[in-house]
Amino acid sequence: MEIPYTVEVRRDTGLTNGKIGIWLFLASEVMLFGALFASYILIRTGSQSWPRGDTVLDIKLATFNTIVLISSSVTMVMAWASLMRRKLSTFRMYMGGTVLLGGVFLVVKYFEYSHHFRIGEGPSHSNFLAIYFTLTGLHMLHVFGGMCVNAYFWGPGAKLYETNPVWFTNRVENSGLFWHFVDLVWIFLFPTLYLL
Amino acid sequence: MMSDHAADHSGDHAIDIDKHVRVYITVFVTLMVLTIVTVAISRLHLPVPIAVSIALLVAVIKGSLVAGYFMHLISEKKLILAVLALTVTFFAVLLALPVLTHENGFWIPQPHAAEQAAPEGEHK
């Protein structure tokens, strides 16, 4: 059976089902991270003292990771633009770059995490580190999830382009929306955890 | 048949996408500059309320650029904007809750100092 409204838009919503679906999912994600940010504010404002992020965390690595994630957002949107121009080889180049940059982000986080664990600064060490590991850990899971989906579209998922290029373009756009959301979350995590 | 977004660009398709790409590059450069600004401001060691305000302001600008241009919200359908408006409202309430409940909240009557100092035995 054919999945409805993957290519043509619904009359009532003016959107494809995939587009409205991903936005509703992102709305739920906003509330998930919102709850964690609210917990962070509650714990920070209620504590007697709170360390500045740059006294505990590595600003240089985090700044590098910010640049990496913003760059990956650009390669993601360029991948979608390549499909709109019907250039599959250019799409593969940009999508490959997006997955690679996501990998770089995770490797840098691995070095950050392993440093903290080596010197005994696990999540149970302080409220600050508990919040740091919770927020960045959840964010890392999102990066990993986004990478898996993007890698699928770069590889086996691209077969759809041969039979239905518009549907494939829509799928990549939706996966891009998730990836940009992950970037958006990091844009707020970076100053609140590392710089303040 | 075209997707909702593809349909928007069905006219001068290639030229439109070229315009989009130029905007993406401009947004990318702006985001990089704002990242440097964020780090530079944090090095000034300003008082916490001012530092928080500036950092969040820059983050909101960066976030708006990503949402507006990379996520195409600037030209998105009203239904999605409505869903997001509702989400942002509840998000704001969620973030306001810890601020409002700080020190029991302004609407909760504070006990007198004498009542607050309970006998030592009661603390156990």
Short mmCIF file of C-alpha atoms in Angstrom, two decimals:
data_model
loop_
_atom_site.label_atom_id
_atom_site.label_comp_id
_atom_site.label_asym_id
_atom_site.label_seq_id
_atom_site.Cartn_x
_atom_site.Cartn_y
_atom_site.Cartn_z
CA MET A 1 0.00 0.00 0.00
CA GLU A 2 1.31 3.44 -0.89
CA ILE A 3 2.05 5.86 1.95
CA PRO A 4 -0.20 8.92 1.51
CA TYR A 5 1.00 12.53 1.20
CA THR A 6 4.73 11.88 0.95
CA VAL A 7 5.06 14.01 -2.17
CA GLU A 8 1.78 15.85 -2.71
CA VAL A 9 0.55 18.21 0.00
CA ARG A 10 -2.63 17.63 2.00
CA ARG A 11 -5.37 20.13 1.24
CA ASP A 12 -6.26 20.68 4.90
CA THR A 13 -2.73 21.31 6.19
CA GLY A 14 -1.01 22.54 3.04
CA LEU A 15 1.89 20.27 4.01
CA THR A 16 3.18 16.77 3.41
CA ASN A 17 2.63 14.35 6.30
CA GLY A 18 6.37 13.97 6.80
CA LYS A 19 6.85 17.72 7.23
CA ILE A 20 4.11 18.16 9.83
CA GLY A 21 5.26 14.96 11.56
CA ILE A 22 8.85 16.12 11.99
CA TRP A 23 7.73 19.54 13.28
CA LEU A 24 5.42 17.93 15.87
CA PHE A 25 8.30 15.70 16.92
CA LEU A 26 10.60 18.72 17.22
CA ALA A 27 7.95 20.47 19.34
CA SER A 28 8.12 17.54 21.78
CA GLU A 29 11.92 17.78 21.71
CA VAL A 30 11.75 21.47 22.64
CA MET A 31 9.75 20.51 25.74
CA LEU A 32 12.20 17.69 26.60
CA PHE A 33 15.21 20.00 26.54
CA GLY A 34 13.09 22.76 28.09
CA ALA A 35 12.44 20.55 31.13
CA LEU A 36 16.17 19.94 31.52
CA PHE A 37 17.00 23.64 31.10
CA ALA A 38 14.34 24.44 33.74
CA SER A 39 15.97 21.90 36.10
CA TYR A 40 19.33 23.55 35.44
CA ILE A 41 17.94 27.00 36.33
CA LEU A 42 16.25 25.60 39.47
CA ILE A 43 19.41 23.89 40.74
CA ARG A 44 21.71 26.78 39.83
CA THR A 45 19.58 29.52 41.40
CA GLY A 46 19.03 27.39 44.49
CA SER A 47 22.69 26.62 45.14
CA GLN A 48 24.95 28.60 47.48
CA SER A 49 27.76 28.73 44.94
CA TRP A 50 28.13 27.70 41.31
CA PRO A 51 31.37 27.36 39.32
CA ARG A 52 31.91 29.32 36.13
CA GLY A 53 31.85 26.83 33.26
CA ASP A 54 35.28 27.86 32.00
CA THR A 55 36.90 26.91 35.33
CA VAL A 56 35.76 23.29 34.96
CA LEU A 57 35.32 22.72 31.23
CA ASP A 58 37.53 23.12 28.17
CA ILE A 59 36.40 26.25 26.28
CA LYS A 60 38.73 25.70 23.31
CA LEU A 61 37.33 22.24 22.58
CA ALA A 62 33.75 23.47 23.02
CA THR A 63 34.33 26.47 20.71
CA PHE A 64 35.83 24.10 18.13
CA ASN A 65 32.80 21.84 18.47
CA THR A 66 30.46 24.82 18.02
CA ILE A 67 32.22 25.68 14.76
CA VAL A 68 32.02 22.01 13.69
CA LEU A 69 28.28 21.77 14.37
CA ILE A 70 27.45 25.08 12.67
CA SER A 71 29.50 23.96 9.65
CA SER A 72 27.59 20.67 9.59
CA SER A 73 24.31 22.62 9.50
CA VAL A 74 25.54 24.44 6.41
CA THR A 75 26.63 21.22 4.67
CA MET A 76 23.23 19.71 5.56
CA VAL A 77 21.28 22.56 3.99
CA MET A 78 23.62 22.49 0.97
CA ALA A 79 22.90 18.76 0.60
CA TRP A 80 19.19 19.56 0.41
CA ALA A 81 19.85 22.43 -2.05
CA SER A 82 21.84 19.99 -4.24
CA LEU A 83 18.85 17.67 -4.41
CA MET A 84 16.61 20.60 -5.33
CA ARG A 85 19.02 21.18 -8.24
CA ARG A 86 18.82 17.44 -9.01
CA LYS A 87 22.54 16.89 -8.44
CA LEU A 88 22.91 13.60 -6.59
CA SER A 89 26.72 13.51 -6.63
CA THR A 90 26.92 16.99 -5.00
CA PHE A 91 24.30 15.86 -2.48
CA ARG A 92 26.46 12.86 -1.56
CA MET A 93 29.48 15.13 -1.06
CA TYR A 94 27.66 17.52 1.29
CA MET A 95 25.79 14.76 3.12
CA GLY A 96 29.07 12.86 3.59
CA GLY A 97 30.57 16.06 5.00
CA THR A 98 27.63 16.41 7.42
CA VAL A 99 28.06 12.86 8.73
CA LEU A 100 31.82 13.36 9.01
CA LEU A 101 31.43 16.62 10.95
CA GLY A 102 28.94 14.91 13.27
CA GLY A 103 31.61 12.25 13.86
CA VAL A 104 34.23 14.92 14.61
CA PHE A 105 31.84 16.45 17.17
CA LEU A 106 31.41 13.09 18.93
CA VAL A 107 35.16 12.36 18.94
CA VAL A 108 35.87 15.75 20.55
CA LYS A 109 33.17 15.04 23.15
CA TYR A 110 34.80 11.66 23.81
CA PHE A 111 38.08 13.42 24.64
CA GLU A 112 36.26 15.89 26.88
CA TYR A 113 34.38 13.15 28.74
CA SER A 114 37.38 10.84 29.11
CA HIS A 115 39.44 13.71 30.59
CA HIS A 116 36.80 14.36 33.26
CA PHE A 117 36.44 10.67 34.13
CA ARG A 118 40.24 10.24 34.30
CA ILE A 119 40.54 12.95 36.98
CA GLY A 120 37.54 11.59 38.90
CA GLU A 121 35.06 14.25 37.78
CA GLY A 122 32.06 12.03 37.01
CA PRO A 123 28.40 13.08 37.14
CA SER A 124 28.27 12.37 40.89
CA HIS A 125 31.16 14.79 41.59
CA SER A 126 29.00 17.93 41.71
CA ASN A 127 25.62 19.36 40.69
CA PHE A 128 27.34 21.26 37.89
CA LEU A 129 28.87 18.11 36.40
CA ALA A 130 25.64 16.14 36.88
CA ILE A 131 23.81 18.74 34.78
CA TYR A 132 26.69 18.98 32.30
CA PHE A 133 26.73 15.22 31.66
CA THR A 134 22.92 14.97 31.49
CA LEU A 135 22.44 17.81 29.02
CA THR A 136 25.46 17.12 26.82
CA GLY A 137 24.88 13.34 27.00
CA LEU A 138 21.31 13.69 25.75
CA HIS A 139 22.51 16.09 23.07
CA MET A 140 25.20 13.60 21.99
CA LEU A 141 22.55 10.89 21.62
CA HIS A 142 20.67 13.22 19.30
CA VAL A 143 23.83 13.88 17.27
CA PHE A 144 24.40 10.12 16.99
CA GLY A 145 20.77 9.50 15.95
CA GLY A 146 20.93 12.26 13.33
CA MET A 147 24.21 10.85 12.01
CA CYS A 148 22.67 7.38 11.58
CA VAL A 149 19.71 8.76 9.60
CA ASN A 150 21.96 10.99 7.47
CA ALA A 151 24.35 8.10 6.81
CA TYR A 152 21.37 6.02 5.66
CA PHE A 153 20.33 8.73 3.19
CA TRP A 154 23.93 9.04 2.00
CA GLY A 155 24.13 5.29 1.43
CA PRO A 156 21.32 2.77 0.89
CA GLY A 157 18.48 5.28 1.35
CA ALA A 158 19.61 7.20 -1.77
CA LYS A 159 18.16 4.42 -3.95
CA LEU A 160 14.80 6.17 -3.58
CA TYR A 161 16.20 9.06 -5.63
CA GLU A 162 16.16 6.88 -8.75
CA THR A 163 12.44 6.09 -8.47
CA ASN A 164 11.05 9.14 -6.64
CA PRO A 165 13.46 12.10 -6.37
CA VAL A 166 10.89 14.49 -4.84
CA TRP A 167 10.05 12.08 -2.02
CA PHE A 168 13.76 11.57 -1.36
CA THR A 169 14.30 15.35 -1.31
CA ASN A 170 11.47 15.72 1.21
CA ARG A 171 12.98 13.00 3.39
CA VAL A 172 16.35 14.72 3.37
CA GLU A 173 14.69 18.05 4.20
CA ASN A 174 12.98 16.46 7.22
CA SER A 175 16.19 14.83 8.41
CA GLY A 176 17.85 18.24 7.93
CA LEU A 177 15.25 19.88 10.16
CA PHE A 178 16.20 17.45 12.94
CA TRP A 179 19.91 18.11 12.36
CA HIS A 180 19.43 21.90 12.53
CA PHE A 181 17.46 21.44 15.74
CA VAL A 182 20.42 19.56 17.24
CA ASP A 183 22.62 22.51 16.21
CA LEU A 184 20.09 24.92 17.75
CA VAL A 185 20.19 23.10 21.09
CA TRP A 186 24.00 23.26 21.12
CA ILE A 187 23.88 27.02 20.42
CA PHE A 188 22.11 27.40 23.79
CA LEU A 189 24.08 24.69 25.64
CA PHE A 190 27.44 26.21 24.75
CA PRO A 191 27.09 29.57 26.54
CA THR A 192 24.93 28.31 29.43
CA LEU A 193 27.24 25.44 30.39
CA TYR A 194 30.69 26.54 29.24
CA LEU A 195 30.78 30.32 29.45
CA LEU A 196 28.59 31.44 32.35
CA MET B 1 3.79 16.54 -8.28
CA MET B 2 6.05 18.55 -6.03
CA SER B 3 6.59 18.71 -2.30
CA ASP B 4 5.26 21.70 -0.39
CA HIS B 5 8.70 23.26 -0.37
CA ALA B 6 9.56 22.18 -3.88
CA ALA B 7 6.30 23.69 -5.08
CA ASP B 8 7.39 27.05 -3.68
CA HIS B 9 10.39 26.96 -6.00
CA SER B 10 8.80 25.60 -9.14
CA GLY B 11 9.19 28.86 -11.14
CA ASP B 12 12.75 29.99 -11.65
CA HIS B 13 13.90 26.92 -9.79
CA ALA B 14 17.69 27.06 -10.22
CA ILE B 15 17.93 30.85 -9.74
CA ASP B 16 15.85 30.60 -6.56
CA ILE B 17 18.08 27.90 -5.12
CA ASP B 18 21.17 29.98 -6.01
CA LYS B 19 19.67 32.84 -3.99
CA HIS B 20 19.03 30.45 -1.09
CA VAL B 21 22.62 29.22 -1.21
CA ARG B 22 23.95 32.79 -1.01
CA VAL B 23 21.75 33.40 2.04
CA TYR B 24 23.03 30.17 3.67
CA ILE B 25 26.64 31.31 3.23
CA THR B 26 25.84 34.74 4.71
CA VAL B 27 24.08 33.12 7.69
CA PHE B 28 27.03 30.75 8.17
CA VAL B 29 29.53 33.65 8.30
CA THR B 30 27.24 35.56 10.71
CA LEU B 31 26.97 32.51 13.00
CA MET B 32 30.77 32.16 13.06
CA VAL B 33 31.21 35.85 13.94
CA LEU B 34 28.58 35.59 16.69
CA THR B 35 30.32 32.49 18.12
CA ILE B 36 33.55 34.48 18.41
CA VAL B 37 31.60 37.38 19.97
CA THR B 38 30.08 34.99 22.55
CA VAL B 39 33.50 33.67 23.59
CA ALA B 40 35.06 37.17 23.59
CA ILE B 41 32.31 38.57 25.85
CA SER B 42 32.75 35.70 28.31
CA ARG B 43 36.43 36.69 28.68
CA LEU B 44 35.43 40.16 29.92
CA HIS B 45 34.25 38.56 33.21
CA LEU B 46 31.19 40.80 33.46
CA PRO B 47 28.81 40.56 36.45
CA VAL B 48 26.69 37.39 36.18
CA PRO B 49 23.29 39.04 35.38
CA ILE B 50 24.84 41.11 32.55
CA ALA B 51 26.89 38.17 31.24
CA VAL B 52 23.81 35.90 31.24
CA SER B 53 21.71 38.54 29.46
CA ILE B 54 24.30 39.16 26.72
CA ALA B 55 25.09 35.46 26.23
CA LEU B 56 21.40 34.57 25.93
CA LEU B 57 20.74 37.50 23.60
CA VAL B 58 23.53 36.36 21.25
CA ALA B 59 22.28 32.74 21.51
CA VAL B 60 18.72 33.86 20.63
CA ILE B 61 20.02 35.75 17.58
CA LYS B 62 22.04 32.71 16.47
CA GLY B 63 19.11 30.37 17.11
CA SER B 64 16.75 32.63 15.16
CA LEU B 65 19.12 32.61 12.18
CA VAL B 66 19.30 28.80 12.20
CA ALA B 67 15.52 28.39 12.62
CA GLY B 68 14.63 31.15 10.18
CA TYR B 69 16.97 30.34 7.29
CA PHE B 70 18.35 26.79 7.66
CA MET B 71 15.00 25.43 8.85
CA HIS B 72 13.10 27.69 6.42
CA LEU B 73 10.76 29.03 9.10
CA ILE B 74 10.90 32.43 7.44
CA SER B 75 8.82 31.05 4.55
CA GLU B 76 7.01 28.22 6.33
CA LYS B 77 3.28 27.48 6.33
CA LYS B 78 1.05 29.08 8.99
CA LEU B 79 0.12 25.74 10.55
CA ILE B 80 3.72 25.01 11.49
CA LEU B 81 4.20 28.55 12.81
CA ALA B 82 1.06 28.07 14.93
CA VAL B 83 2.36 24.77 16.34
CA LEU B 84 5.67 26.45 17.16
CA ALA B 85 4.00 29.48 18.75
CA LEU B 86 2.16 27.10 21.08
CA THR B 87 5.41 25.23 21.80
CA VAL B 88 7.30 28.45 22.56
CA THR B 89 4.52 29.55 24.93
CA PHE B 90 4.72 26.35 26.96
CA PHE B 91 8.52 26.42 26.79
CA ALA B 92 8.48 29.93 28.28
CA VAL B 93 6.14 28.74 31.08
CA LEU B 94 8.47 25.80 31.74
CA LEU B 95 11.49 28.09 32.06
CA ALA B 96 9.56 30.60 34.16
CA LEU B 97 8.52 27.96 36.73
CA PRO B 98 11.90 27.64 38.50
CA VAL B 99 12.29 31.43 38.52
CA LEU B 100 8.81 31.91 40.03
CA THR B 101 9.30 29.18 42.63
CA HIS B 102 12.66 30.58 43.69
CA GLU B 103 12.48 31.38 47.42
CA ASN B 104 8.97 29.88 47.58
CA GLY B 105 7.56 32.26 44.98
CA PHE B 106 6.19 35.74 45.53
CA TRP B 107 2.57 34.53 45.88
CA ILE B 108 3.27 32.15 48.78
CA PRO B 109 2.91 33.97 52.13
CA GLN B 110 6.26 33.95 53.93
CA PRO B 111 6.12 32.72 57.57
CA HIS B 112 7.19 35.17 60.26
CA ALA B 113 10.76 34.91 61.45
CA ALA B 114 9.63 33.52 64.83
CA GLU B 115 7.58 30.74 63.16
CA GLN B 116 10.41 29.96 60.76
CA ALA B 117 12.84 29.25 63.62
CA ALA B 118 11.42 25.87 64.62
CA PRO B 119 12.60 24.12 67.79
CA GLU B 120 15.79 22.12 67.27
CA GLY B 121 14.09 18.78 67.94
CA GLU B 122 11.81 19.20 64.94
CA HIS B 123 14.71 19.22 62.52
CA LYS B 124 15.58 15.60 63.26
#
